[in-house]
mmCIF file of C-alpha atoms in Angstrom:
data_model
loop_
_atom_site.group_PDB
_atom_site.id
_atom_site.type_symbol
_atom_site.label_atom_id
_atom_site.label_comp_id
_atom_site.label_asym_id
_atom_site.label_seq_id
_atom_site.Cartn_x
_atom_site.Cartn_y
_atom_site.Cartn_z
ATOM 1 C CA UNK A 965 48.302 139.036 100.224
ATOM 2 C CA UNK A 966 49.992 142.353 99.605
ATOM 3 C CA UNK A 967 48.593 144.776 96.998
ATOM 4 C CA UNK A 968 51.979 144.879 95.260
ATOM 5 C CA UNK A 969 51.903 141.121 94.876
ATOM 6 C CA UNK A 970 48.456 141.178 93.299
ATOM 7 C CA UNK A 971 49.505 143.957 90.949
ATOM 8 C CA UNK A 972 52.639 142.108 89.892
ATOM 9 C CA UNK A 973 50.620 139.019 89.143
ATOM 10 C CA UNK A 974 48.074 140.968 87.122
ATOM 11 C CA UNK A 975 50.715 142.815 85.079
ATOM 12 C CA UNK A 976 52.543 139.593 84.273
ATOM 13 C CA UNK A 977 49.367 137.767 83.305
ATOM 14 C CA UNK A 978 49.776 135.021 85.890
ATOM 15 C CA UNK A 979 47.590 133.624 88.620
ATOM 16 C CA UNK A 980 48.323 134.388 92.297
ATOM 17 C CA UNK A 981 47.965 131.488 94.699
ATOM 18 C CA UNK A 982 47.856 131.892 98.465
ATOM 19 C CA UNK A 983 49.048 129.278 100.912
ATOM 20 C CA UNK A 984 47.136 128.524 104.082
ATOM 21 C CA UNK A 985 49.605 130.490 106.226
ATOM 22 C CA UNK A 986 48.090 131.783 109.471
ATOM 23 C CA UNK A 987 51.254 133.467 110.715
ATOM 24 C CA UNK A 988 54.535 134.101 108.912
ATOM 25 C CA UNK A 989 57.713 134.347 110.994
ATOM 26 C CA UNK A 990 60.237 133.817 108.181
ATOM 27 C CA UNK A 991 62.116 137.116 108.795
ATOM 28 C CA UNK A 992 61.597 138.171 105.165
ATOM 29 C CA UNK A 993 60.475 141.700 106.052
ATOM 30 C CA UNK A 994 63.411 142.425 108.378
ATOM 31 C CA UNK A 995 66.416 144.501 107.349
ATOM 32 C CA UNK A 996 68.232 143.360 110.505
ATOM 33 C CA UNK A 997 67.363 142.093 113.966
ATOM 34 C CA UNK A 998 67.209 145.748 115.084
ATOM 35 C CA UNK A 999 63.787 145.845 113.412
ATOM 36 C CA UNK A 1000 62.518 143.792 116.349
ATOM 37 C CA UNK A 1001 62.898 146.914 118.480
ATOM 38 C CA UNK A 1002 60.291 148.750 116.410
ATOM 39 C CA UNK A 1003 57.443 146.898 118.113
ATOM 40 C CA UNK A 1004 55.538 148.663 120.882
ATOM 41 C CA UNK A 1005 51.971 148.691 122.196
ATOM 42 C CA UNK A 1006 51.358 151.796 120.110
ATOM 43 C CA UNK A 1007 53.136 150.391 117.044
ATOM 44 C CA UNK A 1008 52.471 146.645 116.884
ATOM 45 C CA UNK A 1009 54.395 145.915 113.694
ATOM 46 C CA UNK A 1010 55.906 142.677 112.475
ATOM 47 C CA UNK A 1011 55.424 139.040 113.463
ATOM 48 C CA UNK A 1012 57.285 139.220 116.778
ATOM 49 C CA UNK A 1013 56.827 141.589 119.725
ATOM 50 C CA UNK A 1014 60.178 142.296 121.334
ATOM 51 C CA UNK A 1015 60.197 145.426 123.466
ATOM 52 C CA UNK A 1016 57.584 144.306 126.010
ATOM 53 C CA UNK A 1017 58.689 141.725 128.578
ATOM 54 C CA UNK A 1018 55.377 139.928 128.475
ATOM 55 C CA UNK A 1019 56.119 138.707 124.961
ATOM 56 C CA UNK A 1020 59.872 138.373 124.560
ATOM 57 C CA UNK A 1021 62.551 136.594 126.515
ATOM 58 C CA UNK A 1022 66.205 137.595 126.301
ATOM 59 C CA UNK A 1023 69.041 138.951 128.410
ATOM 60 C CA UNK A 1024 70.039 142.452 129.427
ATOM 61 C CA UNK A 1025 72.063 143.291 126.320
ATOM 62 C CA UNK A 1026 71.059 144.800 122.994
ATOM 63 C CA UNK A 1027 69.166 142.684 120.491
ATOM 64 C CA UNK A 1028 72.212 141.985 118.315
ATOM 65 C CA UNK A 1029 73.848 140.104 121.205
ATOM 66 C CA UNK A 1030 71.137 137.457 120.939
ATOM 67 C CA UNK A 1031 69.608 137.510 117.447
ATOM 68 C CA UNK A 1032 71.232 138.211 114.108
ATOM 69 C CA UNK A 1033 69.905 137.727 110.578
ATOM 70 C CA UNK A 1034 71.674 136.703 107.384
ATOM 71 C CA UNK A 1035 71.085 134.669 104.203
ATOM 72 C CA UNK A 1036 73.950 132.511 105.501
ATOM 73 C CA UNK A 1037 71.814 131.562 108.504
ATOM 74 C CA UNK A 1038 68.945 129.947 106.575
ATOM 75 C CA UNK A 1039 68.456 126.484 105.169
ATOM 76 C CA UNK A 1040 69.966 126.875 101.667
ATOM 77 C CA UNK A 1041 67.231 124.587 100.325
ATOM 78 C CA UNK A 1042 64.570 127.064 101.471
ATOM 79 C CA UNK A 1043 63.948 129.355 98.485
ATOM 80 C CA UNK A 1044 61.040 131.159 100.159
ATOM 81 C CA UNK A 1045 62.981 132.558 103.108
ATOM 82 C CA UNK A 1046 65.315 135.431 102.278
ATOM 83 C CA UNK A 1047 67.333 134.916 105.441
ATOM 84 C CA UNK A 1048 67.529 132.937 108.640
ATOM 85 C CA UNK A 1049 68.270 133.811 112.255
ATOM 86 C CA UNK A 1050 71.137 132.960 114.564
ATOM 87 C CA UNK A 1051 70.067 132.855 118.216
ATOM 88 C CA UNK A 1052 72.907 133.157 120.748
ATOM 89 C CA UNK A 1053 73.133 132.222 124.406
ATOM 90 C CA UNK A 1054 75.978 134.181 125.978
ATOM 91 C CA UNK A 1055 77.077 135.290 129.453
ATOM 92 C CA UNK A 1056 74.254 137.859 129.638
ATOM 93 C CA UNK A 1057 71.377 135.704 128.377
ATOM 94 C CA UNK A 1058 69.507 135.541 131.673
ATOM 95 C CA UNK A 1059 65.935 136.794 131.686
ATOM 96 C CA UNK A 1060 64.310 138.611 134.567
ATOM 97 C CA UNK A 1061 66.689 137.346 137.255
ATOM 98 C CA UNK A 1062 66.331 133.670 136.356
ATOM 99 C CA UNK A 1063 69.193 131.144 136.484
ATOM 100 C CA UNK A 1064 68.289 129.679 133.081
ATOM 101 C CA UNK A 1065 69.829 131.101 129.925
ATOM 102 C CA UNK A 1066 67.122 131.909 127.378
ATOM 103 C CA UNK A 1067 66.518 133.539 124.022
ATOM 104 C CA UNK A 1068 63.015 133.161 122.608
ATOM 105 C CA UNK A 1069 60.571 134.981 120.351
ATOM 106 C CA UNK A 1070 56.791 134.631 120.550
ATOM 107 C CA UNK A 1071 54.334 135.172 117.669
ATOM 108 C CA UNK A 1072 52.364 138.406 117.470
ATOM 109 C CA UNK A 1073 49.092 137.584 115.750
ATOM 110 C CA UNK A 1074 45.333 137.509 116.171
ATOM 111 C CA UNK A 1075 45.060 134.511 113.855
ATOM 112 C CA UNK A 1076 43.674 131.220 115.172
ATOM 113 C CA UNK A 1077 47.025 129.541 115.729
ATOM 114 C CA UNK A 1078 45.673 127.816 118.858
ATOM 115 C CA UNK A 1079 42.449 126.353 117.450
ATOM 116 C CA UNK A 1080 41.568 123.392 115.245
ATOM 117 C CA UNK A 1081 44.382 121.519 113.511
ATOM 118 C CA UNK A 1082 47.440 123.571 112.645
ATOM 119 C CA UNK A 1083 51.059 122.967 111.672
ATOM 120 C CA UNK A 1084 53.944 124.789 113.363
ATOM 121 C CA UNK A 1085 56.911 124.795 110.944
ATOM 122 C CA UNK A 1086 60.585 125.556 111.530
ATOM 123 C CA UNK A 1087 64.027 124.363 110.464
ATOM 124 C CA UNK A 1088 66.984 124.235 112.832
ATOM 125 C CA UNK A 1089 70.725 123.709 112.541
ATOM 126 C CA UNK A 1090 73.928 124.094 114.544
ATOM 127 C CA UNK A 1091 77.611 124.488 113.744
ATOM 128 C CA UNK A 1092 80.822 123.353 115.389
ATOM 129 C CA UNK A 1093 81.559 126.950 116.380
ATOM 130 C CA UNK A 1094 79.633 127.819 119.565
ATOM 131 C CA UNK A 1095 78.056 124.373 119.584
ATOM 132 C CA UNK A 1096 75.262 123.716 122.097
ATOM 133 C CA UNK A 1097 76.476 121.712 125.086
ATOM 134 C CA UNK A 1098 75.727 117.981 125.229
ATOM 135 C CA UNK A 1099 76.018 118.227 129.030
ATOM 136 C CA UNK A 1100 72.972 120.418 129.654
ATOM 137 C CA UNK A 1101 69.248 120.223 128.951
ATOM 138 C CA UNK A 1102 68.002 122.508 126.197
ATOM 139 C CA UNK A 1103 64.284 123.019 125.608
ATOM 140 C CA UNK A 1104 63.675 124.178 122.045
ATOM 141 C CA UNK A 1105 60.557 125.503 120.285
ATOM 142 C CA UNK A 1106 58.147 124.793 123.109
ATOM 143 C CA UNK A 1107 54.796 125.922 124.475
ATOM 144 C CA UNK A 1108 54.480 127.402 127.959
ATOM 145 C CA UNK A 1109 53.062 124.128 129.315
ATOM 146 C CA UNK A 1110 55.692 122.103 127.390
ATOM 147 C CA UNK A 1111 53.072 119.785 125.928
ATOM 148 C CA UNK A 1112 55.337 119.436 122.902
ATOM 149 C CA UNK A 1113 58.951 120.477 122.303
ATOM 150 C CA UNK A 1114 62.399 119.498 121.109
ATOM 151 C CA UNK A 1115 65.114 118.736 123.640
ATOM 152 C CA UNK A 1116 68.860 118.513 123.197
ATOM 153 C CA UNK A 1117 71.656 117.455 125.520
ATOM 154 C CA UNK A 1118 71.719 115.725 128.881
ATOM 155 C CA UNK A 1119 68.248 115.728 130.420
ATOM 156 C CA UNK A 1120 67.770 116.190 134.140
ATOM 157 C CA UNK A 1121 67.594 112.819 135.882
ATOM 158 C CA UNK A 1122 69.482 110.885 133.204
ATOM 159 C CA UNK A 1123 72.474 108.657 133.883
ATOM 160 C CA UNK A 1124 75.862 109.715 132.596
ATOM 161 C CA UNK A 1125 77.245 113.143 131.826
ATOM 162 C CA UNK A 1126 76.301 113.808 128.185
ATOM 163 C CA UNK A 1127 73.616 113.140 125.604
ATOM 164 C CA UNK A 1128 74.118 114.066 121.912
ATOM 165 C CA UNK A 1129 70.538 113.232 120.888
ATOM 166 C CA UNK A 1130 67.959 115.657 119.510
ATOM 167 C CA UNK A 1131 64.554 114.503 120.781
ATOM 168 C CA UNK A 1132 60.915 115.383 120.201
ATOM 169 C CA UNK A 1133 58.580 115.040 123.158
ATOM 170 C CA UNK A 1134 54.936 115.240 124.097
ATOM 171 C CA UNK A 1135 54.064 115.687 127.773
ATOM 172 C CA UNK A 1136 57.772 115.194 128.636
ATOM 173 C CA UNK A 1137 57.902 111.760 126.958
ATOM 174 C CA UNK A 1138 60.212 111.051 124.026
ATOM 175 C CA UNK A 1139 58.278 110.117 120.881
ATOM 176 C CA UNK A 1140 61.092 110.460 118.309
ATOM 177 C CA UNK A 1141 64.822 111.209 118.307
ATOM 178 C CA UNK A 1142 68.015 111.507 116.327
ATOM 179 C CA UNK A 1143 70.864 109.737 118.095
ATOM 180 C CA UNK A 1144 73.160 112.672 117.347
ATOM 181 C CA UNK A 1145 72.581 116.294 116.354
ATOM 182 C CA UNK A 1146 75.373 116.746 113.827
ATOM 183 C CA UNK A 1147 76.801 120.092 112.785
ATOM 184 C CA UNK A 1148 75.948 121.765 109.461
ATOM 185 C CA UNK A 1149 72.831 119.663 108.872
ATOM 186 C CA UNK A 1150 69.429 121.307 108.529
ATOM 187 C CA UNK A 1151 66.573 119.527 110.277
ATOM 188 C CA UNK A 1152 63.052 120.519 109.193
ATOM 189 C CA UNK A 1153 60.116 120.055 111.548
ATOM 190 C CA UNK A 1154 56.383 120.600 111.656
ATOM 191 C CA UNK A 1155 54.374 120.034 114.811
ATOM 192 C CA UNK A 1156 50.938 118.758 113.768
ATOM 193 C CA UNK A 1157 48.724 120.009 116.578
ATOM 194 C CA UNK A 1158 45.033 119.221 116.894
ATOM 195 C CA UNK A 1159 43.965 121.625 119.608
ATOM 196 C CA UNK A 1160 40.383 120.333 119.520
ATOM 197 C CA UNK A 1161 41.327 116.652 119.718
ATOM 198 C CA UNK A 1162 44.310 116.982 122.108
ATOM 199 C CA UNK A 1163 46.610 115.192 119.681
ATOM 200 C CA UNK A 1164 50.103 116.040 118.407
ATOM 201 C CA UNK A 1165 52.121 114.477 115.581
ATOM 202 C CA UNK A 1166 55.490 115.188 113.998
ATOM 203 C CA UNK A 1167 56.641 115.776 110.428
ATOM 204 C CA UNK A 1168 60.350 115.778 109.647
ATOM 205 C CA UNK A 1169 62.959 115.881 106.907
ATOM 206 C CA UNK A 1170 66.644 116.631 106.474
ATOM 207 C CA UNK A 1171 68.238 119.179 104.161
ATOM 208 C CA UNK A 1172 65.968 119.899 101.210
ATOM 209 C CA UNK A 1173 63.794 116.773 101.327
ATOM 210 C CA UNK A 1174 60.025 117.123 101.618
ATOM 211 C CA UNK A 1175 58.524 116.695 105.060
ATOM 212 C CA UNK A 1176 57.153 113.262 105.930
ATOM 213 C CA UNK A 1177 55.115 112.232 108.933
ATOM 214 C CA UNK A 1178 57.434 110.388 111.324
ATOM 215 C CA UNK A 1179 55.041 110.203 114.286
ATOM 216 C CA UNK A 1180 51.291 109.842 113.809
ATOM 217 C CA UNK A 1181 49.243 112.085 116.114
ATOM 218 C CA UNK A 1182 49.631 111.054 119.744
ATOM 219 C CA UNK A 1183 46.506 111.282 121.870
ATOM 220 C CA UNK A 1184 46.041 112.410 125.445
ATOM 221 C CA UNK A 1185 48.156 115.551 125.059
ATOM 222 C CA UNK A 1186 47.065 118.651 126.956
ATOM 223 C CA UNK A 1187 47.174 120.996 123.972
ATOM 224 C CA UNK A 1188 46.578 124.192 125.896
ATOM 225 C CA UNK A 1189 47.606 127.536 124.376
ATOM 226 C CA UNK A 1190 46.340 131.097 124.409
ATOM 227 C CA UNK A 1191 47.951 131.780 121.030
ATOM 228 C CA UNK A 1192 50.717 133.819 122.695
ATOM 229 C CA UNK A 1193 52.905 131.145 124.290
ATOM 230 C CA UNK A 1194 54.797 129.278 121.575
ATOM 231 C CA UNK A 1195 58.492 129.987 122.131
ATOM 232 C CA UNK A 1196 60.704 130.058 119.050
ATOM 233 C CA UNK A 1197 64.162 129.650 120.529
ATOM 234 C CA UNK A 1198 65.909 127.852 123.361
ATOM 235 C CA UNK A 1199 65.907 127.614 127.149
ATOM 236 C CA UNK A 1200 69.006 126.087 128.766
ATOM 237 C CA UNK A 1201 68.830 124.675 132.287
ATOM 238 C CA UNK A 1202 71.882 125.241 134.521
ATOM 239 C CA UNK A 1203 73.917 122.248 135.700
ATOM 240 C CA UNK A 1204 76.496 122.223 138.451
ATOM 241 C CA UNK A 1205 80.030 121.498 137.291
ATOM 242 C CA UNK A 1206 79.457 122.561 133.693
ATOM 243 C CA UNK A 1207 80.292 126.214 133.020
ATOM 244 C CA UNK A 1208 78.442 128.227 130.416
ATOM 245 C CA UNK A 1209 79.913 128.839 126.989
ATOM 246 C CA UNK A 1210 78.478 130.761 124.051
ATOM 247 C CA UNK A 1211 75.996 128.677 122.058
ATOM 248 C CA UNK A 1212 74.482 129.407 118.635
ATOM 249 C CA UNK A 1213 71.249 128.040 117.159
ATOM 250 C CA UNK A 1214 70.128 128.657 113.576
ATOM 251 C CA UNK A 1215 66.449 128.915 112.578
ATOM 252 C CA UNK A 1216 64.813 129.118 109.154
ATOM 253 C CA UNK A 1217 61.402 128.685 107.510
ATOM 254 C CA UNK A 1218 59.284 129.608 110.539
ATOM 255 C CA UNK A 1219 55.527 129.773 109.899
ATOM 256 C CA UNK A 1220 52.192 128.364 111.055
ATOM 257 C CA UNK A 1221 49.516 127.062 108.685
ATOM 258 C CA UNK A 1222 46.205 125.251 108.731
ATOM 259 C CA UNK A 1223 44.470 123.055 106.190
ATOM 260 C CA UNK A 1224 46.646 120.488 104.423
ATOM 261 C CA UNK A 1225 50.307 120.548 105.380
ATOM 262 C CA UNK A 1226 52.852 122.091 103.026
ATOM 263 C CA UNK A 1227 55.641 119.512 102.764
ATOM 264 C CA UNK A 1228 57.955 121.632 100.592
ATOM 265 C CA UNK A 1229 60.763 123.161 102.648
ATOM 266 C CA UNK A 1230 60.223 126.863 103.275
ATOM 267 C CA UNK A 1231 56.451 126.678 102.845
ATOM 268 C CA UNK A 1232 54.151 128.699 100.581
ATOM 269 C CA UNK A 1233 55.372 131.982 99.170
ATOM 270 C CA UNK A 1234 53.347 135.163 98.785
ATOM 271 C CA UNK A 1235 52.376 133.906 95.358
ATOM 272 C CA UNK A 1236 53.445 131.332 92.808
ATOM 273 C CA UNK A 1237 53.783 131.567 89.044
ATOM 274 C CA UNK A 1238 51.354 129.138 87.384
#
């Protein structure tokens, strides 16, 4: 907890309460996405490394081509986050010579986000403008080994040409899905990951409703992570016959916690008035 927060609590005669947040990626300390460029090996500031290719994934353009921040981009029911992020796949969003379009951020932290039982929180939305394609596979908020992730759109090997469903998977198997990812609706998720027990569950809600467990922890999941391989963002696989168009994804309320899950949208603040 910041010194200024403690001082404010003391001066106002209130108690300060900390949440069990291990890593906070809610963009509250950013003036704009250009702040991502401040990170370097000599100046490891902020929750996300961006300037070193080992830890960020984006195209050849400047940061504002791919990530932009605004209060208009967050879940309006999230009173903890000051702003959200719009991630954009455009004609330059190819990383390191790959054929897949990608824009992803990875946590910068020494906290134990890959041990014990932890909860990976985020909210996601889309709009009709620059809507993600239903004709291509999109891998969203995934680990390097893809032991758990969201997927949207037509999935490689499926019948037909399109799939409007938003699905949650473990080990490439669908465990839960929405039949259609509708525009202008905020979907709130928490991956419940037991790294010791190799189990993963899912908590979910819509809009401003509290999170509820929709899938009890699934066993037999290879929950392998070095604490530097959770990808906040999206990877789009190419598909012959379907040209690329600009696509926007909106993220809000991103944080990782341990202990008991926080079901309130947005998660714990720096302190609460009690």
